[in-house]
Short mmCIF file of C-alpha atoms in Angstrom, two decimals:
data_model
loop_
_atom_site.label_atom_id
_atom_site.label_comp_id
_atom_site.label_asym_id
_atom_site.label_seq_id
_atom_site.Cartn_x
_atom_site.Cartn_y
_atom_site.Cartn_z
CA UNK A 1 -0.10 0.08 -0.02
CA UNK A 2 1.67 3.21 -1.18
CA UNK A 3 0.45 5.05 1.99
CA UNK A 4 2.04 2.71 4.36
CA UNK A 5 5.12 2.87 2.33
CA UNK A 6 5.11 6.71 2.53
CA UNK A 7 4.95 6.49 6.42
CA UNK A 8 8.01 4.07 6.44
CA UNK A 9 9.87 6.58 4.02
CA UNK A 10 8.84 9.48 6.24
CA UNK A 11 10.23 7.60 9.34
CA UNK A 12 13.53 7.10 7.41
CA UNK A 13 13.48 10.79 6.41
CA UNK A 14 12.96 11.91 9.87
CA UNK A 15 15.75 9.49 11.23
CA UNK A 16 18.32 10.50 8.57
CA UNK A 17 17.43 14.20 9.06
CA UNK A 18 17.99 13.96 12.84
CA UNK A 19 21.28 12.02 12.35
CA UNK A 20 22.63 14.75 9.88
CA UNK A 21 21.17 17.77 11.59
CA UNK A 22 18.78 18.57 8.71
CA UNK A 23 15.08 19.08 8.53
CA UNK A 24 12.83 16.38 6.86
CA UNK A 25 11.74 18.70 3.96
CA UNK A 26 15.11 18.37 2.21
CA UNK A 27 14.41 14.65 1.84
CA UNK A 28 10.62 14.36 1.81
CA UNK A 29 9.80 16.84 -1.02
CA UNK A 30 11.97 14.99 -3.60
CA UNK A 31 10.76 11.60 -2.37
CA UNK A 32 7.10 12.77 -2.80
CA UNK A 33 7.61 14.35 -6.14
CA UNK A 34 10.30 11.90 -7.86
CA UNK A 35 9.03 8.48 -6.27
CA UNK A 36 5.31 9.03 -5.63
CA UNK A 37 4.73 11.56 -8.28
CA UNK A 38 2.72 13.86 -6.06
CA UNK A 39 2.44 17.41 -7.43
CA UNK A 40 5.16 19.53 -6.11
CA UNK A 41 2.86 22.22 -4.47
CA UNK A 42 1.19 19.44 -2.47
CA UNK A 43 4.66 17.92 -1.43
CA UNK A 44 5.86 21.39 -0.26
CA UNK A 45 2.57 21.97 1.89
CA UNK A 46 3.12 18.42 3.62
CA UNK A 47 6.68 18.95 4.13
CA UNK A 48 5.91 22.31 5.98
CA UNK A 49 3.33 20.51 8.27
CA UNK A 50 6.15 18.06 9.25
CA UNK A 51 8.57 20.84 10.02
CA UNK A 52 5.96 22.50 12.26
CA UNK A 53 5.41 19.21 14.01
CA UNK A 54 9.05 18.60 14.59
CA UNK A 55 10.09 21.91 15.52
CA UNK A 56 7.28 22.43 17.87
CA UNK A 57 7.72 19.24 19.73
CA UNK A 58 11.33 19.71 20.11
CA UNK A 59 11.28 23.48 21.24
CA UNK A 60 11.73 22.53 24.84
CA UNK A 61 14.79 20.63 24.21
CA UNK A 62 16.47 23.42 22.09
CA UNK A 63 15.91 25.72 25.14
CA UNK A 64 17.04 23.19 27.92
CA UNK A 65 20.71 23.29 26.67
CA UNK A 66 20.93 27.04 27.29
CA UNK A 67 22.17 27.56 23.69
CA UNK A 68 19.14 29.13 22.21
CA UNK A 69 19.22 32.93 22.20
CA UNK A 70 15.39 33.71 22.85
CA UNK A 71 15.58 37.49 22.34
CA UNK A 72 17.55 37.13 19.01
CA UNK A 73 15.02 34.38 18.06
CA UNK A 74 11.99 36.62 18.49
CA UNK A 75 13.94 39.56 16.58
CA UNK A 76 14.91 37.51 13.63
CA UNK A 77 11.38 35.94 13.48
CA UNK A 78 10.18 39.19 12.24
CA UNK A 79 12.31 38.67 9.10
CA UNK A 80 11.73 34.94 8.56
CA UNK A 81 7.81 35.37 8.91
CA UNK A 82 7.62 38.51 6.62
CA UNK A 83 9.86 36.50 4.08
CA UNK A 84 7.44 33.54 4.50
CA UNK A 85 4.61 35.73 3.48
CA UNK A 86 6.61 36.83 0.40
CA UNK A 87 7.40 33.51 -0.52
CA UNK A 88 3.83 32.29 -0.32
CA UNK A 89 2.62 35.13 -2.47
CA UNK A 90 5.56 34.45 -4.94
CA UNK A 91 4.79 30.78 -5.04
CA UNK A 92 1.25 31.44 -6.41
CA UNK A 93 2.78 32.88 -9.63
CA UNK A 94 5.61 30.17 -10.05
CA UNK A 95 4.99 27.16 -12.20
CA UNK A 96 5.98 23.67 -10.79
CA UNK A 97 9.03 23.45 -13.22
CA UNK A 98 10.37 26.68 -11.64
CA UNK A 99 9.93 25.17 -8.10
CA UNK A 100 11.78 21.85 -9.30
CA UNK A 101 14.51 23.88 -10.63
CA UNK A 102 14.74 26.19 -7.56
CA UNK A 103 14.62 23.10 -5.13
CA UNK A 104 17.42 21.38 -7.40
CA UNK A 105 19.68 24.39 -6.92
CA UNK A 106 18.83 24.44 -3.12
CA UNK A 107 19.75 20.85 -2.93
CA UNK A 108 23.13 21.22 -4.80
CA UNK A 109 23.85 24.14 -2.46
CA UNK A 110 22.94 22.19 0.65
CA UNK A 111 25.46 19.32 -0.59
CA UNK A 112 28.20 21.88 -0.76
CA UNK A 113 27.49 23.36 2.40
CA UNK A 114 27.44 20.01 4.09
CA UNK A 115 31.27 19.65 2.94
CA UNK A 116 32.00 23.00 4.35
CA UNK A 117 34.37 22.91 7.47
CA UNK A 118 32.82 24.96 10.42
CA UNK A 119 35.06 27.14 12.27
CA UNK A 120 33.98 28.72 15.51
CA UNK A 121 34.32 32.32 16.58
CA UNK A 122 33.05 34.51 19.36
CA UNK A 123 32.60 38.28 18.52
CA UNK A 124 33.41 41.07 20.94
CA UNK A 125 31.74 43.92 19.25
CA UNK A 126 27.94 44.79 19.39
CA UNK A 127 26.06 46.29 16.72
CA UNK A 128 24.01 49.33 18.15
CA UNK A 129 20.77 47.50 17.54
CA UNK A 130 22.02 44.50 19.52
CA UNK A 131 23.09 46.83 22.26
CA UNK A 132 19.66 48.38 22.48
CA UNK A 133 17.64 45.11 22.34
CA UNK A 134 20.21 43.07 24.59
CA UNK A 135 20.59 40.54 21.92
CA UNK A 136 23.99 39.58 23.10
CA UNK A 137 24.29 36.51 25.31
CA UNK A 138 26.44 33.56 26.93
CA UNK A 139 26.61 29.84 26.61
CA UNK A 140 28.19 27.06 28.39
CA UNK A 141 31.12 25.53 26.47
CA UNK A 142 32.28 21.94 26.59
CA UNK A 143 34.27 22.40 29.71
CA UNK A 144 31.21 23.91 31.45
CA UNK A 145 32.63 27.45 31.33
CA UNK A 146 30.44 30.47 30.32
CA UNK A 147 31.41 32.22 27.11
CA UNK A 148 30.00 35.57 26.37
CA UNK A 149 29.26 36.56 22.80
CA UNK A 150 28.15 39.71 21.13
CA UNK A 151 26.20 40.20 17.73
CA UNK A 152 27.45 41.90 14.82
CA UNK A 153 25.87 43.21 11.51
CA UNK A 154 22.24 42.83 12.78
CA UNK A 155 20.52 44.70 9.71
CA UNK A 156 22.32 42.19 7.34
CA UNK A 157 21.18 39.17 9.46
CA UNK A 158 17.68 40.40 9.34
CA UNK A 159 17.59 40.70 5.63
CA UNK A 160 19.18 37.21 5.25
CA UNK A 161 16.43 35.85 7.40
CA UNK A 162 13.99 37.39 5.01
CA UNK A 163 15.43 35.41 2.32
CA UNK A 164 15.39 32.28 4.53
CA UNK A 165 11.59 32.83 5.03
CA UNK A 166 11.01 33.32 1.37
CA UNK A 167 12.87 29.99 0.64
CA UNK A 168 10.96 28.28 3.52
CA UNK A 169 7.67 29.13 1.96
CA UNK A 170 8.62 28.39 -1.57
CA UNK A 171 10.30 25.10 -1.08
CA UNK A 172 8.63 23.55 2.00
CA UNK A 173 12.07 23.59 3.78
CA UNK A 174 12.99 24.93 7.14
CA UNK A 175 15.83 26.99 5.70
CA UNK A 176 18.03 26.18 8.72
CA UNK A 177 21.27 26.07 6.39
CA UNK A 178 20.70 29.74 5.44
CA UNK A 179 19.66 30.72 8.96
CA UNK A 180 22.95 29.24 10.31
CA UNK A 181 24.94 30.87 7.55
CA UNK A 182 23.44 34.36 8.27
CA UNK A 183 24.10 34.04 12.00
CA UNK A 184 27.34 32.24 11.88
CA UNK A 185 28.63 34.28 8.77
CA UNK A 186 27.18 37.71 9.32
CA UNK A 187 26.32 38.12 12.78
CA UNK A 188 29.35 36.20 13.78
CA UNK A 189 27.45 34.23 16.43
CA UNK A 190 29.19 31.00 17.81
CA UNK A 191 28.18 27.97 15.72
CA UNK A 192 26.19 26.13 18.47
CA UNK A 193 24.31 29.24 19.35
CA UNK A 194 23.36 29.60 15.65
CA UNK A 195 22.36 26.02 15.16
CA UNK A 196 20.18 26.06 18.35
CA UNK A 197 18.56 29.43 17.67
CA UNK A 198 17.91 28.55 14.00
CA UNK A 199 16.25 25.13 15.02
CA UNK A 200 14.02 27.15 17.59
CA UNK A 201 12.88 29.62 14.95
CA UNK A 202 12.03 27.05 12.10
CA UNK A 203 8.49 26.20 13.58
CA UNK A 204 7.37 29.81 13.47
CA UNK A 205 8.79 30.30 9.97
CA UNK A 206 7.23 27.31 8.69
CA UNK A 207 3.72 27.80 10.41
CA UNK A 208 3.42 31.25 8.60
CA UNK A 209 3.20 29.64 5.15
CA UNK A 210 1.82 26.30 6.32
CA UNK A 211 -1.25 28.06 7.81
CA UNK A 212 -1.78 29.86 4.38
CA UNK A 213 -1.19 26.56 2.49
CA UNK A 214 -3.71 24.81 4.79
CA UNK A 215 -6.42 27.19 4.24
CA UNK A 216 -5.95 27.52 0.56
CA UNK A 217 -6.36 23.74 0.17
CA UNK A 218 -2.77 22.71 -0.63
CA UNK A 219 -2.39 20.43 2.54
CA UNK A 220 -4.11 17.15 2.22
CA UNK A 221 -4.35 14.96 5.30
CA UNK A 222 -3.76 11.86 3.00
CA UNK A 223 -0.16 13.15 2.37
CA UNK A 224 0.50 15.39 5.26
CA UNK A 225 -0.63 12.70 8.00
CA UNK A 226 1.59 9.83 7.14
CA UNK A 227 4.55 12.38 6.50
CA UNK A 228 4.11 14.42 9.77
CA UNK A 229 3.61 11.31 11.84
CA UNK A 230 6.62 9.48 9.97
CA UNK A 231 8.96 12.30 10.54
CA UNK A 232 8.04 12.91 14.22
CA UNK A 233 8.79 8.91 14.88
CA UNK A 234 12.00 9.12 12.84
CA UNK A 235 13.39 12.24 14.28
CA UNK A 236 12.55 11.10 17.75
CA UNK A 237 14.49 7.77 17.33
CA UNK A 238 17.16 9.53 15.32
CA UNK A 239 18.08 11.93 18.07
CA UNK A 240 18.44 9.06 20.52
CA UNK A 241 20.75 6.84 18.52
CA UNK A 242 22.84 9.69 16.82
CA UNK A 243 25.57 9.23 19.32
CA UNK A 244 26.10 5.67 18.43
CA UNK A 245 25.90 6.18 14.57
CA UNK A 246 28.93 6.85 12.35
CA UNK A 247 27.35 10.25 11.40
CA UNK A 248 30.52 11.36 9.29
CA UNK A 249 30.39 8.58 7.03
CA UNK A 250 26.58 8.86 6.65
CA UNK A 251 26.96 12.50 5.85
CA UNK A 252 29.59 11.89 3.26
CA UNK A 253 27.27 9.28 1.50
CA UNK A 254 24.13 11.63 1.75
CA UNK A 255 26.03 14.44 0.12
CA UNK A 256 26.53 12.19 -2.94
CA UNK A 257 22.78 11.33 -2.85
CA UNK A 258 21.85 14.96 -2.48
CA UNK A 259 23.98 15.88 -5.50
CA UNK A 260 22.31 13.09 -7.52
CA UNK A 261 18.73 14.02 -6.37
CA UNK A 262 19.49 17.78 -7.22
CA UNK A 263 20.54 16.93 -10.73
CA UNK A 264 17.23 14.82 -11.02
CA UNK A 265 15.15 17.74 -9.75
CA UNK A 266 16.90 20.33 -12.11
CA UNK A 267 16.32 17.85 -14.91
CA UNK A 268 12.61 17.64 -14.03
CA UNK A 269 12.41 21.34 -13.85
CA UNK A 270 13.88 21.82 -17.37
CA UNK A 271 11.69 19.17 -18.94
CA UNK B 1 22.78 41.51 37.42
CA UNK B 2 19.17 42.20 37.46
CA UNK B 3 18.92 41.58 33.78
CA UNK B 4 20.72 38.30 34.07
CA UNK B 5 18.10 37.19 36.76
CA UNK B 6 15.37 38.23 34.23
CA UNK B 7 16.73 36.39 31.59
CA UNK B 8 16.84 33.26 33.53
CA UNK B 9 13.34 33.60 34.54
CA UNK B 10 12.27 34.26 31.03
CA UNK B 11 14.09 31.21 29.90
CA UNK B 12 12.38 29.18 32.49
CA UNK B 13 8.96 30.60 31.54
CA UNK B 14 9.64 29.86 27.95
CA UNK B 15 10.77 26.42 28.76
CA UNK B 16 7.35 25.71 30.25
CA UNK B 17 5.64 27.04 27.28
CA UNK B 18 7.66 24.90 25.07
CA UNK B 19 6.98 21.91 27.20
CA UNK B 20 3.12 22.63 26.77
CA UNK B 21 3.69 22.79 22.90
CA UNK B 22 4.94 19.22 23.06
CA UNK B 23 1.65 18.05 24.47
CA UNK B 24 -0.12 19.96 21.72
CA UNK B 25 2.11 18.15 19.08
CA UNK B 26 1.12 14.85 20.72
CA UNK B 27 -2.61 15.70 20.71
CA UNK B 28 -2.56 16.83 16.93
CA UNK B 29 -0.48 13.86 16.03
CA UNK B 30 -3.08 11.52 17.64
CA UNK B 31 -5.71 13.30 15.74
CA UNK B 32 -3.76 13.03 12.39
CA UNK B 33 -3.18 9.31 13.14
CA UNK B 34 -6.65 8.26 13.78
CA UNK B 35 -8.05 10.42 10.98
CA UNK B 36 -5.60 8.99 8.53
CA UNK B 37 -6.16 5.37 9.66
CA UNK B 38 -9.96 6.00 9.46
CA UNK B 39 -9.53 7.38 5.86
CA UNK B 40 -7.42 4.50 4.85
CA UNK B 41 -10.08 2.12 5.96
CA UNK B 42 -12.84 4.12 4.36
CA UNK B 43 -11.41 5.07 1.01
CA UNK B 44 -8.25 3.05 0.45
CA UNK B 45 -5.48 3.84 -1.62
CA UNK B 46 -5.65 7.93 -2.30
CA UNK B 47 -1.87 8.89 -3.00
CA UNK B 48 -2.28 8.51 -6.88
CA UNK B 49 -5.06 11.14 -7.07
CA UNK B 50 -2.55 13.96 -6.07
CA UNK B 51 -0.59 13.96 -9.18
CA UNK B 52 -2.16 17.05 -10.51
CA UNK B 53 -2.90 20.21 -8.74
CA UNK B 54 -6.49 21.12 -7.82
CA UNK B 55 -6.70 22.96 -4.48
CA UNK B 56 -10.01 22.83 -2.71
CA UNK B 57 -10.18 25.42 0.18
CA UNK B 58 -10.09 24.07 3.58
CA UNK B 59 -13.42 25.51 4.58
CA UNK B 60 -15.08 23.80 1.55
CA UNK B 61 -13.58 20.47 2.44
CA UNK B 62 -14.70 20.99 6.00
CA UNK B 63 -18.26 21.65 5.11
CA UNK B 64 -18.28 18.71 2.88
CA UNK B 65 -16.88 16.57 5.73
CA UNK B 66 -19.51 17.81 7.97
CA UNK B 67 -22.40 17.18 5.25
CA UNK B 68 -20.96 13.59 4.60
CA UNK B 69 -20.40 13.12 8.38
CA UNK B 70 -16.86 12.13 7.46
CA UNK B 71 -15.27 11.95 10.94
CA UNK B 72 -12.01 10.77 9.82
CA UNK B 73 -11.51 13.61 7.66
CA UNK B 74 -12.80 16.16 10.32
CA UNK B 75 -10.39 14.45 12.90
CA UNK B 76 -7.49 14.79 10.38
CA UNK B 77 -8.21 18.49 9.67
CA UNK B 78 -8.55 19.27 13.37
CA UNK B 79 -5.15 17.67 13.96
CA UNK B 80 -3.78 19.92 11.17
CA UNK B 81 -5.25 23.03 12.49
CA UNK B 82 -4.04 22.50 15.99
CA UNK B 83 -0.45 21.83 14.79
CA UNK B 84 -0.44 25.07 12.64
CA UNK B 85 -1.74 27.12 15.54
CA UNK B 86 0.85 25.79 17.93
CA UNK B 87 3.83 28.13 16.83
CA UNK B 88 1.27 30.99 16.82
CA UNK B 89 0.40 30.30 20.58
CA UNK B 90 4.15 30.19 21.38
CA UNK B 91 4.83 33.78 20.07
CA UNK B 92 1.63 35.00 21.58
CA UNK B 93 2.77 33.80 24.96
CA UNK B 94 6.47 34.88 24.43
CA UNK B 95 5.05 38.33 23.60
CA UNK B 96 3.12 38.46 26.90
CA UNK B 97 6.24 37.21 28.93
CA UNK B 98 8.41 39.99 27.39
CA UNK B 99 5.63 42.50 28.25
CA UNK B 100 5.62 41.18 31.89
CA UNK B 101 9.54 41.52 31.91
CA UNK B 102 9.01 45.26 30.85
CA UNK B 103 10.86 44.39 27.66
CA UNK B 104 8.49 46.47 25.63
CA UNK B 105 10.67 46.62 22.48
CA UNK B 106 11.01 42.82 22.28
CA UNK B 107 7.29 42.32 23.46
CA UNK B 108 6.09 44.77 20.43
CA UNK B 109 8.24 42.70 17.97
CA UNK B 110 6.74 39.26 19.33
CA UNK B 111 3.18 40.99 18.65
CA UNK B 112 4.35 42.08 15.37
CA UNK B 113 5.27 38.58 14.47
CA UNK B 114 1.90 37.36 15.82
CA UNK B 115 0.27 39.99 13.54
CA UNK B 116 2.23 38.78 10.62
CA UNK B 117 1.26 35.22 11.20
CA UNK B 118 -2.25 36.05 11.20
CA UNK B 119 -1.98 38.08 8.06
CA UNK B 120 -0.19 35.10 6.53
CA UNK B 121 -3.04 32.64 7.47
CA UNK B 122 -5.55 35.23 5.97
CA UNK B 123 -3.70 35.17 2.62
CA UNK B 124 -4.59 31.48 2.30
CA UNK B 125 -8.31 32.34 2.45
CA UNK B 126 -9.76 32.60 -1.31
CA UNK B 127 -12.16 35.65 -0.81
#
């Protein structure tokens, strides 16, 4: 039965996503479109629902580790949610082929980003906006010592978040890669803080467009239910076994798979 | 020092809200699961019907489900609606927390995000 098979696929996607620190959208949209031949707009809407489910369910655990910068998250959500509105409006004018093409390019970019070496840094200069809103913070490092950090180039970060919101609504992804890139590269936040804050924000970004897609009729429970349930189960199991798995090797294999799928998506977009 | 104590308090309160959201996800997940199983038993294989794009507005589908007394579909839609509203609830409660902490600028921003979420949802309604 294809529905049950889809549930199993979603469990695998959630498991792999948790293992590699990715959202399920990057896996589930290509699977739904290329394997099950579901229309890409339904796939995107179903993927957003699963992102809301996983992010809302895990919000407490993101806060528990004291890495999430709550003030910064609320501030940057202004950018991501406005971007999501823009993305939803833009999606209404784009054809399915254009979405395939965009998704393919995004997958290829993600594959390249997964190969990137992550260097950590701590900024000591606060942007005036960060000073005014007290966006700087502190986090416990591996040795248990508190490390203070400041926040640079806040306006640029906000603009980048707008872009991340547009992509999230257009492609049904969490846009975590772009959020981390902006926080790490532009705002000079420590990598751990960037990742935790980005994960915390993803649910709100996704819900902006998921709600609109749901009301418009793009979300079908027949697709969204197995996808959301599967990804919740998969990510729950994945988060528990990730320490025992050779994540580096899996990441290398996944980069190759991602590159192949991206070419397939681009070809479908061009056809 | 005072600001640090406030931050810790804010963090703890936000943690409680997030734990509540987890319960919301479980409730919506249960609704989705029961709705989906009911639909599977009732209608069988449906996935192949979604290869072409024909959106039917949510309100229309819900009216249809009510009319046909399709409990499975209703339950699945209720699950979806709860799920989508959870982050909205989180933003609203965070806004209230900031206001209570006298962080008016951030409180205003949180309510701005809340307003944007409501606007975004409204964009999906075909008027």
